[in-house]
Coordinates of C-alpha atoms in Angstrom, one line a residue:
M41 CA -79.5 69.8 101.2
A42 CA -76.5 71.5 99.3
R43 CA -73.0 69.1 98.9
R44 CA -70.8 70.9 101.8
P45 CA -67.9 72.7 100.0
T46 CA -64.6 70.8 100.1
A47 CA -60.9 71.6 99.4
D48 CA -60.4 69.5 96.8
R49 CA -62.5 71.9 94.5
L50 CA -59.7 74.5 95.3
L51 CA -57.8 72.2 92.8
S52 CA -57.3 73.1 89.4
T53 CA -57.2 70.2 86.5
E54 CA -53.3 71.0 85.9
A55 CA -52.6 70.5 89.9
I56 CA -55.1 67.6 89.8
G57 CA -52.1 66.0 87.3
R58 CA -49.6 67.3 89.2
L59 CA -50.7 65.5 92.6
R60 CA -51.7 62.1 90.5
R61 CA -47.9 62.2 89.1
A62 CA -46.5 62.9 92.8
A63 CA -48.9 60.1 94.5
M64 CA -47.8 57.5 92.4
L65 CA -44.2 58.7 92.3
S66 CA -44.6 58.5 96.7
V67 CA -46.0 55.2 96.3
A68 CA -43.3 53.7 94.1
A69 CA -41.0 55.5 96.5
G70 CA -42.7 53.3 99.3
L71 CA -41.9 50.1 97.1
F72 CA -38.3 50.5 97.4
W73 CA -38.1 49.9 101.3
P74 CA -38.8 46.2 100.9
L75 CA -36.1 45.9 98.6
Q76 CA -34.0 47.8 101.3
A77 CA -35.0 45.5 103.9
M78 CA -34.4 42.8 102.0
A79 CA -31.2 43.2 101.1
L80 CA -30.4 44.3 104.7
A81 CA -32.1 40.9 106.1
W82 CA -29.8 38.9 103.4
G83 CA -26.8 40.3 105.1
V84 CA -27.4 39.3 108.5
Q85 CA -28.6 36.2 107.4
G86 CA -25.0 36.1 106.2
W87 CA -23.7 37.1 109.6
V88 CA -25.4 34.5 111.3
S89 CA -24.3 31.5 108.9
G90 CA -20.7 32.8 108.6
A91 CA -20.8 34.2 105.5
D92 CA -17.4 36.0 104.2
A93 CA -17.7 39.5 104.1
T94 CA -18.2 39.9 100.2
R95 CA -21.8 39.3 101.0
S96 CA -22.3 41.8 103.6
L97 CA -20.9 44.5 101.2
V98 CA -23.2 43.3 98.6
A99 CA -25.9 43.6 100.8
A100 CA -24.9 47.3 101.8
A101 CA -24.4 48.2 98.3
F102 CA -28.0 46.8 97.4
F103 CA -29.3 48.5 100.4
A104 CA -27.5 52.0 99.5
G105 CA -28.5 51.6 95.9
W106 CA -31.9 51.3 96.3
G107 CA -32.1 53.7 99.2
L108 CA -30.7 56.1 96.5
L109 CA -33.2 55.5 94.4
R110 CA -35.8 56.1 96.4
A111 CA -34.5 59.0 97.5
V112 CA -34.3 60.3 93.6
V113 CA -37.8 59.0 93.3
E114 CA -39.4 61.3 96.5
R115 CA -37.7 64.4 95.3
M116 CA -39.3 64.1 91.9
S117 CA -42.6 63.5 94.1
A118 CA -42.0 66.5 95.9
R119 CA -41.2 68.6 93.3
Q120 CA -44.5 67.7 92.0
C121 CA -46.7 68.6 95.0
Y122 CA -44.4 71.6 95.6
A123 CA -45.3 73.0 92.2
A124 CA -48.8 72.2 92.3
A125 CA -49.1 73.7 95.9
D126 CA -47.3 77.3 94.5
G127 CA -49.9 77.3 91.3
V128 CA -53.0 76.6 93.4
I129 CA -52.2 79.3 96.1
H130 CA -50.9 81.8 93.6
K131 CA -54.2 81.7 91.3
L132 CA -56.5 81.5 94.5
R133 CA -54.5 84.9 95.6
Q134 CA -54.9 86.3 92.1
G135 CA -58.8 85.5 91.9
V136 CA -59.4 86.6 95.4
V137 CA -57.5 90.2 94.8
T138 CA -58.6 90.6 91.2
R139 CA -62.5 90.0 92.6
E140 CA -61.7 92.5 95.4
A141 CA -60.0 95.1 93.8
L142 CA -63.3 95.4 91.6
R143 CA -66.0 95.5 94.4
P144 CA -67.5 98.6 95.6
E145 CA -65.6 100.2 99.1
G146 CA -66.3 98.3 101.8
A147 CA -67.4 95.5 100.8
T148 CA -65.0 93.4 102.2
S149 CA -62.5 93.9 105.1
S150 CA -59.3 95.0 104.2
A151 CA -58.3 93.4 107.4
A152 CA -59.8 90.2 107.2
L153 CA -58.5 90.2 103.1
A154 CA -55.8 90.5 104.3
A155 CA -55.6 87.6 106.8
M156 CA -57.1 85.4 103.8
L157 CA -54.5 86.1 101.2
T158 CA -51.5 85.7 103.5
E159 CA -52.2 83.0 106.7
K160 CA -55.1 81.3 105.4
L161 CA -54.4 80.6 102.0
A162 CA -50.8 79.7 103.2
A163 CA -52.5 76.8 105.0
L164 CA -53.5 75.3 102.3
G165 CA -49.7 74.4 101.2
P166 CA -49.1 71.5 103.8
W167 CA -52.7 69.7 102.5
I168 CA -51.5 69.9 99.2
T169 CA -48.5 68.9 99.5
R170 CA -48.9 65.9 101.6
Y171 CA -52.4 64.6 101.8
R172 CA -53.1 62.9 98.3
P173 CA -49.7 61.7 98.2
A174 CA -50.1 60.5 101.6
M175 CA -53.7 58.7 100.9
L176 CA -52.6 56.7 97.8
R177 CA -49.8 55.6 99.9
A178 CA -51.8 54.6 102.5
K179 CA -54.4 52.9 100.0
V180 CA -51.3 51.0 97.9
L181 CA -48.5 50.5 100.5
P182 CA -50.4 48.6 103.8
L183 CA -52.0 46.0 101.4
V184 CA -48.8 45.5 99.4
F185 CA -46.8 45.5 102.9
I186 CA -49.7 42.7 104.3
A187 CA -49.2 40.6 100.9
V188 CA -45.0 40.4 101.3
A189 CA -45.5 39.8 104.7
A190 CA -48.3 37.0 104.4
S191 CA -45.8 35.0 101.8
M192 CA -43.4 34.2 104.9
S193 CA -45.7 34.6 107.6
W194 CA -49.5 34.8 107.9
P195 CA -49.7 35.7 111.8
V196 CA -47.9 38.6 111.1
A197 CA -50.0 39.5 107.8
L198 CA -52.9 39.0 110.7
I199 CA -51.4 41.3 113.3
L200 CA -51.2 43.9 110.5
L201 CA -54.6 43.6 109.0
I202 CA -55.7 43.9 112.3
A203 CA -53.9 46.4 113.7
G204 CA -54.2 49.0 110.7
P205 CA -57.5 49.5 110.3
L206 CA -58.0 50.9 113.5
I207 CA -56.0 53.8 113.1
P208 CA -58.5 55.1 110.3
L209 CA -61.0 54.5 112.2
F210 CA -60.0 56.6 115.2
M211 CA -58.3 59.3 113.1
A212 CA -61.8 59.9 111.3
L213 CA -63.4 60.4 114.5
V214 CA -60.6 62.5 115.7
G215 CA -60.7 64.6 112.1
M216 CA -64.4 65.7 113.1
A217 CA -63.4 67.5 116.0
A218 CA -60.1 68.8 113.9
K219 CA -62.5 70.4 111.6
E220 CA -64.4 72.6 113.4
A221 CA -60.7 73.5 115.9
S222 CA -59.7 74.7 112.5
A223 CA -62.6 76.6 111.2
K224 CA -62.4 77.9 115.0
Q225 CA -59.3 79.4 114.3
M226 CA -59.5 80.6 111.0
V227 CA -62.0 82.9 112.9
E228 CA -59.8 84.1 115.3
V229 CA -57.1 85.2 113.1
G230 CA -59.1 86.9 110.7
A231 CA -60.8 88.7 114.1
L232 CA -57.3 89.0 115.1
N233 CA -56.4 90.8 111.9
S234 CA -59.2 93.0 111.9
L235 CA -59.0 94.2 115.1
L236 CA -55.2 95.5 114.4
I237 CA -55.6 97.3 111.0
D238 CA -58.7 99.3 113.2
R239 CA -56.4 100.0 115.8
I240 CA -53.3 101.0 113.8
A241 CA -56.2 103.4 111.7
A242 CA -57.4 104.9 114.6
M243 CA -53.9 105.4 116.3
P244 CA -54.1 108.9 116.1
D245 CA -57.5 108.8 118.2
I246 CA -56.5 106.6 120.6
L247 CA -53.5 108.7 121.5
L248 CA -55.7 111.9 121.5
L249 CA -58.0 110.4 123.6
N250 CA -55.6 108.6 126.1
A251 CA -57.0 105.1 125.4
G252 CA -54.1 103.0 125.2
A253 CA -54.5 100.9 127.5
A254 CA -58.4 100.1 126.9
S255 CA -57.0 99.3 123.2
R256 CA -54.2 97.2 124.6
A257 CA -56.3 95.2 126.8
A258 CA -58.9 94.2 123.8
F259 CA -55.8 93.4 121.6
E260 CA -54.5 91.0 124.7
A261 CA -57.8 89.9 124.7
R262 CA -58.4 88.8 121.0
A263 CA -54.6 87.5 121.0
D264 CA -56.1 85.0 123.8
G265 CA -58.6 84.3 122.2
L266 CA -56.1 83.5 119.2
R267 CA -54.2 81.0 121.3
A268 CA -56.6 79.1 123.0
R269 CA -58.3 78.4 119.9
T270 CA -54.9 77.4 118.6
M271 CA -54.2 75.4 121.7
S272 CA -57.1 73.2 120.7
V273 CA -55.9 72.8 117.5
L274 CA -52.9 71.9 119.0
R275 CA -54.7 69.6 121.6
V276 CA -56.2 67.2 119.1
A277 CA -53.6 66.9 116.8
F278 CA -51.7 65.0 119.7
L279 CA -54.9 63.3 120.9
S280 CA -54.5 62.1 117.4
S281 CA -51.2 61.1 117.2
T282 CA -51.4 59.7 121.0
V283 CA -53.7 57.0 119.0
L284 CA -51.7 56.4 116.3
E285 CA -48.8 55.5 117.9
L286 CA -50.4 53.5 120.5
F287 CA -51.7 51.2 117.7
S288 CA -48.8 51.1 115.6
A289 CA -47.0 50.3 118.7
L290 CA -49.0 47.8 119.7
G291 CA -48.6 46.2 116.4
V292 CA -44.6 46.4 115.8
A293 CA -44.6 44.9 119.5
L294 CA -46.5 42.2 118.9
V295 CA -44.9 41.1 115.1
A296 CA -41.5 41.5 117.2
V297 CA -43.0 39.0 120.0
Y298 CA -44.2 37.0 117.2
V299 CA -40.9 36.6 115.6
G300 CA -38.8 36.5 118.7
F301 CA -41.0 33.5 119.7
S302 CA -40.4 31.9 116.6
L303 CA -36.5 32.0 116.4
L304 CA -36.4 30.8 119.6
G305 CA -38.3 27.7 118.7
V306 CA -41.5 28.5 121.3
F307 CA -43.8 29.1 118.6
H308 CA -43.8 26.6 115.6
F309 CA -46.9 27.8 113.4
G310 CA -47.6 30.9 111.0
T311 CA -44.9 30.1 108.4
W312 CA -45.7 27.8 105.2
G313 CA -43.5 24.5 105.7
A314 CA -40.0 25.5 107.0
P315 CA -39.2 27.5 110.4
L316 CA -38.8 31.2 110.5
T317 CA -35.0 32.1 109.5
V318 CA -33.2 35.0 110.7
G319 CA -32.9 36.7 107.7
E320 CA -36.8 36.4 107.8
G321 CA -37.6 37.4 110.7
V322 CA -35.2 40.7 110.5
F323 CA -37.3 41.4 107.2
L324 CA -40.6 41.4 109.0
L325 CA -39.4 43.5 111.9
L326 CA -38.0 45.8 109.4
L327 CA -41.4 45.9 107.1
A328 CA -43.7 45.9 110.6
P329 CA -43.1 49.7 110.9
E330 CA -42.6 51.0 107.4
F331 CA -46.6 49.3 107.2
F332 CA -47.7 52.0 109.6
Q333 CA -45.7 54.8 108.0
P334 CA -48.3 55.7 105.2
L335 CA -51.0 55.5 107.6
R336 CA -48.7 57.8 110.1
D337 CA -47.9 60.4 107.0
L338 CA -52.0 60.2 106.2
A339 CA -52.7 60.7 109.8
S340 CA -50.6 64.0 110.3
A341 CA -52.3 65.5 106.9
W342 CA -55.3 65.0 107.9
H343 CA -55.2 67.8 109.8
D344 CA -53.4 69.6 107.2
R345 CA -56.8 68.6 105.4
A346 CA -58.7 70.0 108.2
A347 CA -57.3 73.3 108.0
A348 CA -57.9 73.2 104.5
E349 CA -61.8 72.6 104.3
A350 CA -61.9 75.5 106.8
V351 CA -60.5 77.4 104.6
A352 CA -62.2 76.2 101.8
D353 CA -65.4 77.3 103.4
E354 CA -64.4 81.1 104.0
V355 CA -62.9 81.4 100.4
D356 CA -66.6 79.5 99.4
A357 CA -68.1 82.3 101.5
L358 CA -66.2 85.0 100.0
T359 CA -66.9 84.2 96.6
A360 CA -70.7 83.8 97.6
D361 CA -71.0 87.3 97.8
E362 CA -72.6 88.6 95.2
T363 CA -72.4 92.0 95.7
P364 CA -71.8 93.1 92.3
A365 CA -68.2 94.4 90.8
V366 CA -67.5 97.9 89.6
L367 CA -67.7 97.9 85.9
G368 CA -64.3 97.9 84.2
Q369 CA -61.0 96.7 85.3
G370 CA -59.6 99.2 86.7
G371 CA -56.7 99.8 84.6
D372 CA -55.2 102.6 82.8
A373 CA -57.4 103.5 79.4
A374 CA -57.2 106.4 76.8
P375 CA -60.0 109.3 77.3
L376 CA -63.3 108.4 75.7
P377 CA -64.1 110.3 73.4
G378 CA -67.4 112.5 73.2
P379 CA -69.1 115.4 75.7
A380 CA -68.1 115.2 79.4
S381 CA -72.0 114.5 79.6
V382 CA -73.8 112.5 81.6
H383 CA -77.5 110.9 81.7
L384 CA -79.7 108.5 84.2
K385 CA -82.7 107.1 82.6
G386 CA -85.1 104.7 84.2
V387 CA -82.1 103.4 86.6
T388 CA -82.2 101.6 89.7
V389 CA -80.1 100.2 92.1
R390 CA -80.1 96.9 94.5
R391 CA -79.7 97.7 97.9
G392 CA -79.4 94.2 100.0
G393 CA -83.1 93.1 99.4
A394 CA -84.3 96.2 98.2
V395 CA -84.3 98.3 95.1
L396 CA -84.2 102.0 95.0
A397 CA -85.1 103.5 91.9
L398 CA -83.8 107.0 91.1
P399 CA -85.3 110.0 89.2
D400 CA -83.8 110.8 85.4
L401 CA -80.9 113.0 85.6
E402 CA -79.4 114.9 82.6
V403 CA -76.5 117.1 83.1
A404 CA -75.1 118.8 80.0
A405 CA -71.0 119.3 79.4
G406 CA -69.9 122.0 81.4
E407 CA -72.7 122.2 84.0
S408 CA -72.6 121.9 88.1
V409 CA -75.1 120.3 89.4
A410 CA -76.3 120.0 93.2
L411 CA -78.2 116.9 94.0
Q412 CA -80.0 117.5 97.1
G413 CA -82.5 115.6 99.4
P414 CA -83.0 113.6 102.9
S415 CA -80.2 110.8 103.7
G416 CA -81.0 107.5 101.6
V417 CA -82.5 108.8 98.3
G418 CA -79.7 107.8 96.6
K419 CA -77.3 111.4 96.1
S420 CA -74.2 109.2 96.7
T421 CA -75.3 106.3 94.6
T422 CA -76.0 108.8 91.9
L423 CA -72.3 109.6 91.8
D424 CA -71.1 105.9 92.2
L425 CA -73.0 104.8 89.3
V426 CA -71.5 107.6 87.1
A427 CA -68.1 106.6 88.0
G428 CA -68.8 103.0 87.3
L429 CA -68.6 102.1 90.7
T430 CA -72.0 100.5 91.0
R431 CA -73.7 98.8 88.1
P432 CA -77.7 99.8 87.7
E433 CA -80.1 96.8 88.4
T434 CA -82.3 98.2 85.3
G435 CA -82.0 101.0 83.2
V436 CA -79.3 103.0 81.7
V437 CA -76.4 105.4 82.1
E438 CA -75.2 106.8 79.2
V439 CA -71.6 109.0 79.8
A440 CA -70.3 111.1 76.9
G441 CA -73.0 110.2 74.7
Q442 CA -72.7 106.3 75.1
P443 CA -73.8 103.6 77.5
L444 CA -71.4 103.3 80.6
T445 CA -70.2 99.4 80.2
D446 CA -67.4 97.3 80.9
E447 CA -66.1 98.2 78.0
S448 CA -65.9 102.1 78.2
A449 CA -65.4 102.4 82.1
D450 CA -62.2 102.6 82.1
A451 CA -61.7 104.9 79.8
W452 CA -64.8 107.2 81.0
R453 CA -62.9 107.5 84.7
A454 CA -59.8 108.6 82.9
R455 CA -62.2 112.1 82.8
I456 CA -63.2 112.1 86.2
A457 CA -62.1 113.3 89.4
H458 CA -63.9 111.4 92.3
V459 CA -64.0 113.2 96.2
P460 CA -65.6 111.4 98.2
Q461 CA -66.5 111.3 101.7
S462 CA -63.9 109.1 103.0
V463 CA -60.4 109.7 101.1
H464 CA -58.0 106.4 100.7
V465 CA -54.5 107.4 99.5
P466 CA -52.2 104.7 98.3
D467 CA -48.9 103.8 99.4
M468 CA -47.0 106.6 97.3
T469 CA -45.6 110.0 98.0
L470 CA -47.9 113.2 98.1
R471 CA -46.4 114.6 94.9
R472 CA -46.9 111.4 92.6
F473 CA -50.6 111.0 94.0
L474 CA -51.1 114.4 93.0
D475 CA -49.5 114.3 89.6
P476 CA -50.2 110.2 88.7
H477 CA -49.0 111.2 85.1
D478 CA -46.2 113.4 85.8
S479 CA -47.9 116.0 83.5
G480 CA -45.2 118.7 84.6
T481 CA -47.9 121.0 85.4
D482 CA -47.2 123.9 88.2
M483 CA -48.2 122.1 91.4
R484 CA -48.1 125.0 93.5
R485 CA -50.6 127.1 91.4
A486 CA -53.0 124.1 91.5
L487 CA -52.6 123.7 95.2
E488 CA -53.1 127.5 95.7
R489 CA -56.4 127.2 93.3
A490 CA -57.7 124.3 95.8
R491 CA -57.0 126.1 98.7
A492 CA -54.4 123.3 99.5
A493 CA -51.0 124.9 99.7
E494 CA -50.9 125.9 103.3
I495 CA -51.8 121.7 104.0
V496 CA -48.6 120.6 102.1
A497 CA -46.2 123.8 103.9
A498 CA -47.5 121.8 106.9
L499 CA -46.2 118.6 106.3
P500 CA -43.3 117.2 107.6
E501 CA -41.6 116.5 104.4
G502 CA -44.0 118.6 102.0
L503 CA -44.7 116.8 98.6
E504 CA -42.7 113.9 99.5
T505 CA -44.9 113.1 102.0
R506 CA -46.6 109.7 103.0
L507 CA -50.0 110.1 104.3
G508 CA -50.8 106.3 104.3
E509 CA -54.0 104.7 103.6
T510 CA -56.5 106.9 105.7
G511 CA -55.0 110.0 105.0
A512 CA -53.2 110.4 108.4
G513 CA -52.0 113.8 109.3
V514 CA -54.2 115.2 107.6
S515 CA -57.5 115.9 108.6
G516 CA -60.7 115.1 106.6
G517 CA -61.5 118.9 104.7
E518 CA -57.9 119.0 104.0
A519 CA -57.6 115.7 102.1
R520 CA -61.0 116.6 100.1
R521 CA -59.3 119.9 99.3
L522 CA -56.0 118.1 98.1
L523 CA -58.1 115.8 95.9
L524 CA -59.7 119.0 94.6
A525 CA -56.1 119.8 93.9
R526 CA -55.5 116.7 91.6
A527 CA -58.3 117.8 89.7
F528 CA -56.9 120.8 88.8
L529 CA -53.8 119.2 88.2
T530 CA -55.0 116.1 85.8
G531 CA -57.1 118.2 84.4
A532 CA -60.0 116.2 85.0
E533 CA -63.0 117.0 83.0
V534 CA -65.5 115.8 85.1
V535 CA -65.6 116.2 88.9
L536 CA -67.8 114.0 91.2
A537 CA -67.8 115.2 95.1
D538 CA -69.6 113.5 97.8
E539 CA -70.2 115.8 100.1
P540 CA -67.3 117.8 99.8
T541 CA -68.0 120.0 103.0
A542 CA -69.8 117.7 105.4
D543 CA -68.2 117.7 109.2
L544 CA -66.1 120.6 108.2
D545 CA -65.8 124.1 109.9
A546 CA -67.3 127.5 107.8
A547 CA -63.9 128.7 106.4
T548 CA -62.7 124.8 105.3
G549 CA -66.3 124.5 103.9
T550 CA -66.0 128.0 102.3
A551 CA -62.4 127.0 100.7
I552 CA -64.1 124.0 99.1
T553 CA -66.7 125.8 97.7
A554 CA -64.6 128.2 96.2
A555 CA -62.7 125.5 94.5
L556 CA -65.7 123.8 92.7
T557 CA -67.1 127.0 91.5
E558 CA -63.9 127.8 89.9
L559 CA -63.6 124.0 88.4
A560 CA -67.1 124.6 87.3
A561 CA -66.2 128.5 86.0
E562 CA -63.9 126.6 83.7
G563 CA -66.0 124.6 81.9
R564 CA -65.6 121.2 84.1
T565 CA -68.8 119.3 84.6
V566 CA -69.1 119.0 88.0
I567 CA -71.8 117.0 89.8
V568 CA -71.8 117.4 93.7
A569 CA -74.2 114.9 96.2
T570 CA -74.4 117.7 99.5
H571 CA -76.8 118.8 102.1
D572 CA -74.9 122.1 102.3
T573 CA -77.6 125.1 100.8
S574 CA -74.8 127.3 100.3
L575 CA -72.8 125.3 98.3
A576 CA -75.3 124.1 96.5
G577 CA -76.7 127.6 95.6
A578 CA -73.0 128.2 94.3
L579 CA -73.6 125.8 91.5
G580 CA -75.4 126.1 88.0
R581 CA -78.6 123.8 88.8
V582 CA -80.2 121.9 92.0
V583 CA -81.8 118.6 91.3
T584 CA -83.5 117.3 94.3
L585 CA -84.0 113.8 95.1
E586 CA -87.4 112.6 96.8
A587 CA -87.4 109.9 99.0
A588 CA -89.4 106.8 97.6
P589 CA -93.6 106.7 99.2

């Protein structure tokens, strides 16, 4: 049976080292309390015995001094913990962003990714900063306190020895429910984020169809689901806190009863010869609550651990997705030298559990080719292979006379203009999007050649408009014409267009066809995947892809 993923595996070696140091410092800070209690008990014994005020001042000085040292050590421990937490969360976020940025579009929901990067990974913070120090304190300090108590009174040590283990026992039982409740809560957090992103993206359609009430009702239902899951987590937390406080209160009460009756002379057992003194009694009463404090801290951190385990499961599921990353690193690179040619030979691509075989394809520099065939035969996949957005299972993709690899992909994409079916626009002005290199090319002329000048003119802020991720404010056909204008502006030598005239009216389709043929006439390599026979006929060559038998 495969080992269940644990949150501990999310910790780097550096973080583990920091947390180990933090835990040892935390234990050292906890060991200062018996010294403080001893100073306070010594001062109280002096009051009872009628000693002068000097003894009280000395006791107060020792109490304050040990307390100051304890605070300094605790601060040092906390700094180590928070440094470890910041490092782990930053590294995980960076890893997730880097991984997802290089995966094909749609591999992971943007809403689920946003929930992971913000709320879910942030939930690791309390666990990292509290759990390991609390665990070491719970292992060391109670045993030390029992040994110290036993040196004065074995009944007190026995009371603590019996009451203490009951807390971890019930804490472990409650922790099972806490893990399940936290996992369900994390699922609801992701679902709510997904719904919110979907509704924001569909806002124009929602308003157009007057579906605001239905959309609001769906969002309220999902929010109620998250509220219910959150309350489940809180119920488990309050239950464990109640159990903890019950046993710790009983333990402290029994110690107080024993100390009180011993000082009154009712109990004459439990000490090692001499009767229990007032100072010893005060010391034991001060020690008993601190015996339970590490267990309290561990119980609180136990819930943080349950939440972290749920997050670790989701991180495992995300990283276990074997969808191949795109080629390259997605960064800027100098254009790849060589002719703007494309050659696919013996290429197969994995789609889930199936393998799709693509026909060999050779496109010379400056040639325009239309890929046709029924849906599912690999037209769009071929374009993705040429752009380095999909990795072949077998075979070779050659561009500019050399294999397309991780090393050459970014440089090859520097020569490409890609016009996908669904356009995604970065959060920037339209001017910067169309001319990312600030080339100074005549933008008006490029827009006219792409039949997109009137689109920009109709926008409220013209070229300074921010369209948003889904291109809100322009239609699908208008967005594709803007991408063609970008191809004119950037001087892309290779234009890849996926169904550029799909679902468009005749006039818009004609405008896009004209822009593509003009690009081809300038000697650019144009490869189009299309069902549009008019567009295909306007290009230089048609390659028909056949469905597998």
